[in-house]
């Protein structure tokens, strides 16, 4: 009889962990412990890859048209810049949701097949499967909207990508150290996205609702800055 191992939080990271991780032993408790270790190690990696891709697509969708001057044609067809920006935000958010759902489905099927081949039965109806199929696509959709907001504000693809990378890998790592507030990272955009897809909410961390509102707040600030700047600058 196969040992039954429910997945405690089978998000994209955990599901793909079974594919890229070592062969699980046959014993139930040992397999569960090893699987838990793999889950902890790679929990956010696939979400980061998919989210970063959608974020880049959002930047390109908003900034590339200024570099190629195709924005002139778009503005001739729709003179209201706010409506064009809203359409891009909605389009990339929906694209992110679709990509997130597809990625979770592929990861779930691949992991179930791989674990079964290694004599570990997975009960996908237990744990947080339903929650994961909501929060991960939501996080990816929010990253798509953030990408559009950043690209529309800076209007330059290279500058938008550079600023995003510097902010994510430098600023968000330095600020909590300089200000001596380690918990500050959870309130920054990348930290809020990580909290959104976290398996469990520990005391003192953000919940799914707060993290979602926080990311929406950052996107709203960028969009407001774009609308204000568009009133003073030409195409």
Short mmCIF file of C-alpha atoms in Angstrom, two decimals:
data_model
loop_
_atom_site.label_atom_id
_atom_site.label_comp_id
_atom_site.label_asym_id
_atom_site.label_seq_id
_atom_site.Cartn_x
_atom_site.Cartn_y
_atom_site.Cartn_z
CA UNK A 1 0.00 0.00 0.00
CA UNK A 2 1.37 3.39 -0.95
CA UNK A 3 2.05 5.91 1.83
CA UNK A 4 -0.37 8.81 1.66
CA UNK A 5 1.21 12.26 1.79
CA UNK A 6 -1.14 15.25 1.58
CA UNK A 7 0.51 18.37 0.23
CA UNK A 8 0.30 21.05 2.95
CA UNK A 9 0.70 23.90 0.48
CA UNK A 10 1.01 22.64 -3.10
CA UNK A 11 1.76 25.91 -4.84
CA UNK A 12 3.88 26.06 -7.99
CA UNK A 13 7.10 25.90 -5.98
CA UNK A 14 6.10 22.85 -4.01
CA UNK A 15 4.58 21.03 -6.95
CA UNK A 16 7.61 21.59 -9.14
CA UNK A 17 9.86 20.61 -6.24
CA UNK A 18 8.87 17.00 -6.76
CA UNK A 19 9.98 17.22 -10.37
CA UNK A 20 13.36 18.84 -9.78
CA UNK A 21 14.10 17.46 -6.32
CA UNK A 22 15.76 14.21 -5.31
CA UNK A 23 13.98 10.87 -5.29
CA UNK A 24 11.79 10.60 -2.23
CA UNK A 25 12.26 7.58 0.03
CA UNK A 26 9.49 5.05 0.40
CA UNK A 27 8.85 5.57 4.13
CA UNK A 28 5.90 7.82 4.90
CA UNK A 29 7.43 9.95 7.66
CA UNK A 30 10.83 10.25 5.99
CA UNK A 31 9.21 11.11 2.67
CA UNK A 32 7.04 13.74 4.33
CA UNK A 33 10.05 15.32 6.05
CA UNK A 34 12.09 15.40 2.86
CA UNK A 35 9.19 16.78 0.86
CA UNK A 36 8.64 19.49 3.45
CA UNK A 37 12.29 20.49 3.19
CA UNK A 38 12.09 20.71 -0.58
CA UNK A 39 8.87 22.71 -0.32
CA UNK A 40 10.50 25.24 1.97
CA UNK A 41 13.53 25.60 -0.29
CA UNK A 42 11.72 26.24 -3.56
CA UNK A 43 8.34 27.57 -2.48
CA UNK A 44 8.52 30.88 -4.35
CA UNK A 45 10.87 30.15 -7.26
CA UNK A 46 8.35 29.23 -9.99
CA UNK A 47 6.03 32.06 -8.93
CA UNK A 48 8.97 34.44 -9.17
CA UNK A 49 9.87 33.24 -12.67
CA UNK A 50 6.31 33.40 -14.01
CA UNK A 51 5.59 36.66 -12.19
CA UNK A 52 8.79 38.28 -13.44
CA UNK A 53 7.92 37.27 -17.00
CA UNK A 54 4.46 38.80 -16.78
CA UNK A 55 5.94 41.89 -15.10
CA UNK A 56 8.34 42.27 -18.03
CA UNK A 57 5.48 41.86 -20.50
CA UNK A 58 3.62 44.62 -18.69
CA UNK A 59 6.62 46.92 -18.93
CA UNK A 60 7.01 46.19 -22.64
CA UNK A 61 3.30 46.69 -23.30
CA UNK A 62 3.39 50.17 -21.79
CA UNK A 63 6.89 51.44 -22.56
CA UNK A 64 7.80 49.90 -25.92
CA UNK A 65 5.10 51.80 -27.77
CA UNK A 66 6.82 55.06 -26.86
CA UNK A 67 10.15 53.84 -28.16
CA UNK A 68 8.63 52.65 -31.46
CA UNK A 69 6.23 55.61 -31.60
CA UNK A 70 3.25 53.33 -32.07
CA UNK A 71 1.62 55.24 -29.24
CA UNK A 72 0.79 57.98 -31.78
CA UNK A 73 -1.43 55.59 -33.73
CA UNK A 74 -3.07 54.36 -30.55
CA UNK A 75 -3.77 57.90 -29.36
CA UNK A 76 -5.26 58.83 -32.73
CA UNK A 77 -7.72 55.98 -32.35
CA UNK A 78 -8.36 56.69 -28.65
CA UNK A 79 -7.36 60.24 -27.59
CA UNK A 80 -8.13 59.55 -23.93
CA UNK A 81 -4.87 58.36 -22.42
CA UNK A 82 -6.57 57.17 -19.24
CA UNK A 83 -8.74 54.72 -21.12
CA UNK A 84 -5.73 53.29 -22.97
CA UNK A 85 -3.84 52.86 -19.71
CA UNK A 86 -6.82 51.21 -18.07
CA UNK A 87 -7.16 48.77 -20.95
CA UNK A 88 -3.50 47.79 -20.66
CA UNK A 89 -3.76 47.33 -16.91
CA UNK A 90 -6.80 45.12 -17.27
CA UNK A 91 -5.30 43.12 -20.15
CA UNK A 92 -2.06 42.32 -18.35
CA UNK A 93 -3.87 41.52 -15.11
CA UNK A 94 -6.12 39.03 -16.92
CA UNK A 95 -3.11 37.59 -18.75
CA UNK A 96 -1.32 37.13 -15.42
CA UNK A 97 -4.33 35.36 -13.95
CA UNK A 98 -4.51 33.00 -16.92
CA UNK A 99 -0.78 32.25 -16.88
CA UNK A 100 -0.87 31.67 -13.13
CA UNK A 101 -3.76 29.19 -13.37
CA UNK A 102 -2.11 27.36 -16.28
CA UNK A 103 1.20 27.14 -14.42
CA UNK A 104 -0.45 25.77 -11.31
CA UNK A 105 -2.35 23.16 -13.33
CA UNK A 106 0.78 21.98 -15.13
CA UNK A 107 2.77 21.87 -11.87
CA UNK A 108 0.02 19.93 -10.11
CA UNK A 109 -0.24 17.28 -12.83
CA UNK A 110 3.54 16.94 -13.22
CA UNK A 111 4.10 16.61 -9.49
CA UNK A 112 1.31 14.08 -9.03
CA UNK A 113 2.73 11.91 -11.83
CA UNK A 114 6.29 12.15 -10.54
CA UNK A 115 5.43 11.43 -6.91
CA UNK A 116 3.32 8.46 -7.95
CA UNK A 117 6.26 7.07 -9.94
CA UNK A 118 8.32 7.26 -6.75
CA UNK A 119 5.66 5.32 -4.83
CA UNK A 120 4.19 8.30 -3.00
CA UNK A 121 0.42 8.81 -3.29
CA UNK A 122 -0.61 12.46 -3.25
CA UNK A 123 -4.05 13.56 -2.13
CA UNK A 124 -4.64 16.76 -4.07
CA UNK A 125 -8.02 17.27 -2.44
CA UNK A 126 -6.39 18.01 0.92
CA UNK A 127 -4.27 20.95 2.04
CA UNK A 128 -4.43 24.37 0.41
CA UNK A 129 -4.84 23.41 -3.25
CA UNK A 130 -7.89 25.64 -3.74
CA UNK A 131 -6.20 28.54 -1.96
CA UNK A 132 -3.07 28.18 -4.08
CA UNK A 133 -5.09 28.24 -7.30
CA UNK A 134 -6.39 31.63 -6.17
CA UNK A 135 -3.45 33.43 -4.57
CA UNK A 136 -0.70 32.50 -7.06
CA UNK A 137 -2.62 33.66 -10.17
CA UNK A 138 -3.67 36.74 -8.20
CA UNK A 139 -0.03 37.54 -7.44
CA UNK A 140 1.00 37.06 -11.07
CA UNK A 141 -1.88 39.25 -12.25
CA UNK A 142 -0.86 41.99 -9.85
CA UNK A 143 2.70 41.83 -11.18
CA UNK A 144 1.38 42.32 -14.70
CA UNK A 145 -0.48 45.44 -13.59
CA UNK A 146 2.63 46.70 -11.79
CA UNK A 147 4.66 46.24 -14.97
CA UNK A 148 2.20 48.33 -16.97
CA UNK A 149 2.24 51.06 -14.34
CA UNK A 150 6.05 51.18 -14.27
CA UNK A 151 6.38 51.18 -18.06
CA UNK A 152 3.73 53.86 -18.53
CA UNK A 153 5.38 56.10 -15.95
CA UNK A 154 8.95 55.88 -17.30
CA UNK A 155 8.11 55.46 -21.01
CA UNK A 156 11.48 53.83 -21.67
CA UNK A 157 11.90 50.06 -21.72
CA UNK A 158 15.55 49.99 -20.64
CA UNK A 159 14.97 52.51 -17.85
CA UNK A 160 11.87 50.70 -16.61
CA UNK A 161 13.59 47.31 -16.52
CA UNK A 162 16.71 48.80 -14.90
CA UNK A 163 14.77 50.65 -12.22
CA UNK A 164 12.70 47.55 -11.46
CA UNK A 165 15.79 45.35 -11.07
CA UNK A 166 17.61 47.89 -8.91
CA UNK A 167 14.55 48.33 -6.70
CA UNK A 168 13.91 44.60 -6.29
CA UNK A 169 17.49 43.44 -5.74
CA UNK A 170 19.15 46.48 -4.16
CA UNK A 171 16.74 48.97 -2.62
CA UNK A 172 14.45 46.43 -0.96
CA UNK A 173 17.46 44.65 0.47
CA UNK A 174 19.22 47.77 1.72
CA UNK A 175 16.33 49.77 3.17
CA UNK A 176 15.50 47.38 6.05
CA UNK A 177 19.19 47.25 7.00
CA UNK A 178 19.79 51.00 6.81
CA UNK A 179 16.61 51.83 8.71
CA UNK A 180 17.21 48.93 11.13
CA UNK A 181 13.73 47.59 10.53
CA UNK A 182 13.92 43.99 9.32
CA UNK A 183 10.12 43.70 9.10
CA UNK A 184 10.01 46.59 6.64
CA UNK A 185 10.73 44.20 3.76
CA UNK A 186 7.29 42.64 4.06
CA UNK A 187 5.70 46.04 3.41
CA UNK A 188 7.66 46.64 0.21
CA UNK A 189 6.32 45.41 -3.17
CA UNK A 190 8.40 42.21 -3.47
CA UNK A 191 7.86 41.33 0.18
CA UNK A 192 4.12 41.89 -0.14
CA UNK A 193 3.99 39.54 -3.14
CA UNK A 194 5.89 36.91 -1.16
CA UNK A 195 3.46 37.30 1.73
CA UNK A 196 0.57 36.93 -0.67
CA UNK A 197 1.71 33.46 -1.72
CA UNK A 198 3.12 32.33 1.64
CA UNK A 199 1.93 28.96 2.90
CA UNK A 200 0.97 30.18 6.34
CA UNK A 201 0.69 33.59 7.90
CA UNK A 202 2.91 33.78 10.97
CA UNK A 203 2.23 36.30 13.72
CA UNK A 204 3.41 39.77 12.75
CA UNK A 205 3.28 39.13 8.98
CA UNK A 206 0.79 40.27 6.37
CA UNK A 207 -2.25 38.25 5.45
CA UNK A 208 -3.50 37.64 1.92
CA UNK A 209 -5.99 40.51 2.06
CA UNK A 210 -3.53 43.07 3.43
CA UNK A 211 -0.81 42.00 0.98
CA UNK A 212 -3.22 42.27 -1.96
CA UNK A 213 -4.36 45.75 -0.93
CA UNK A 214 -0.76 46.81 -0.42
CA UNK A 215 0.30 45.74 -3.92
CA UNK A 216 -2.80 47.40 -5.37
CA UNK A 217 -1.84 50.54 -3.47
CA UNK A 218 1.64 50.58 -5.01
CA UNK A 219 0.15 50.11 -8.48
CA UNK A 220 -2.38 52.89 -7.83
CA UNK A 221 0.37 55.30 -6.81
CA UNK A 222 2.30 54.53 -10.00
CA UNK A 223 -0.82 54.95 -12.13
CA UNK A 224 -1.64 58.26 -10.43
CA UNK A 225 1.91 59.44 -11.11
CA UNK A 226 1.55 58.42 -14.76
CA UNK A 227 -1.74 60.28 -15.17
CA UNK A 228 -0.28 63.40 -13.54
CA UNK A 229 2.88 63.25 -15.65
CA UNK A 230 0.93 62.71 -18.90
CA UNK A 231 -0.80 66.04 -18.40
CA UNK A 232 2.56 67.83 -18.54
CA UNK A 233 4.47 65.90 -21.18
CA UNK A 234 3.98 65.33 -24.87
CA UNK A 235 3.83 62.06 -26.75
#
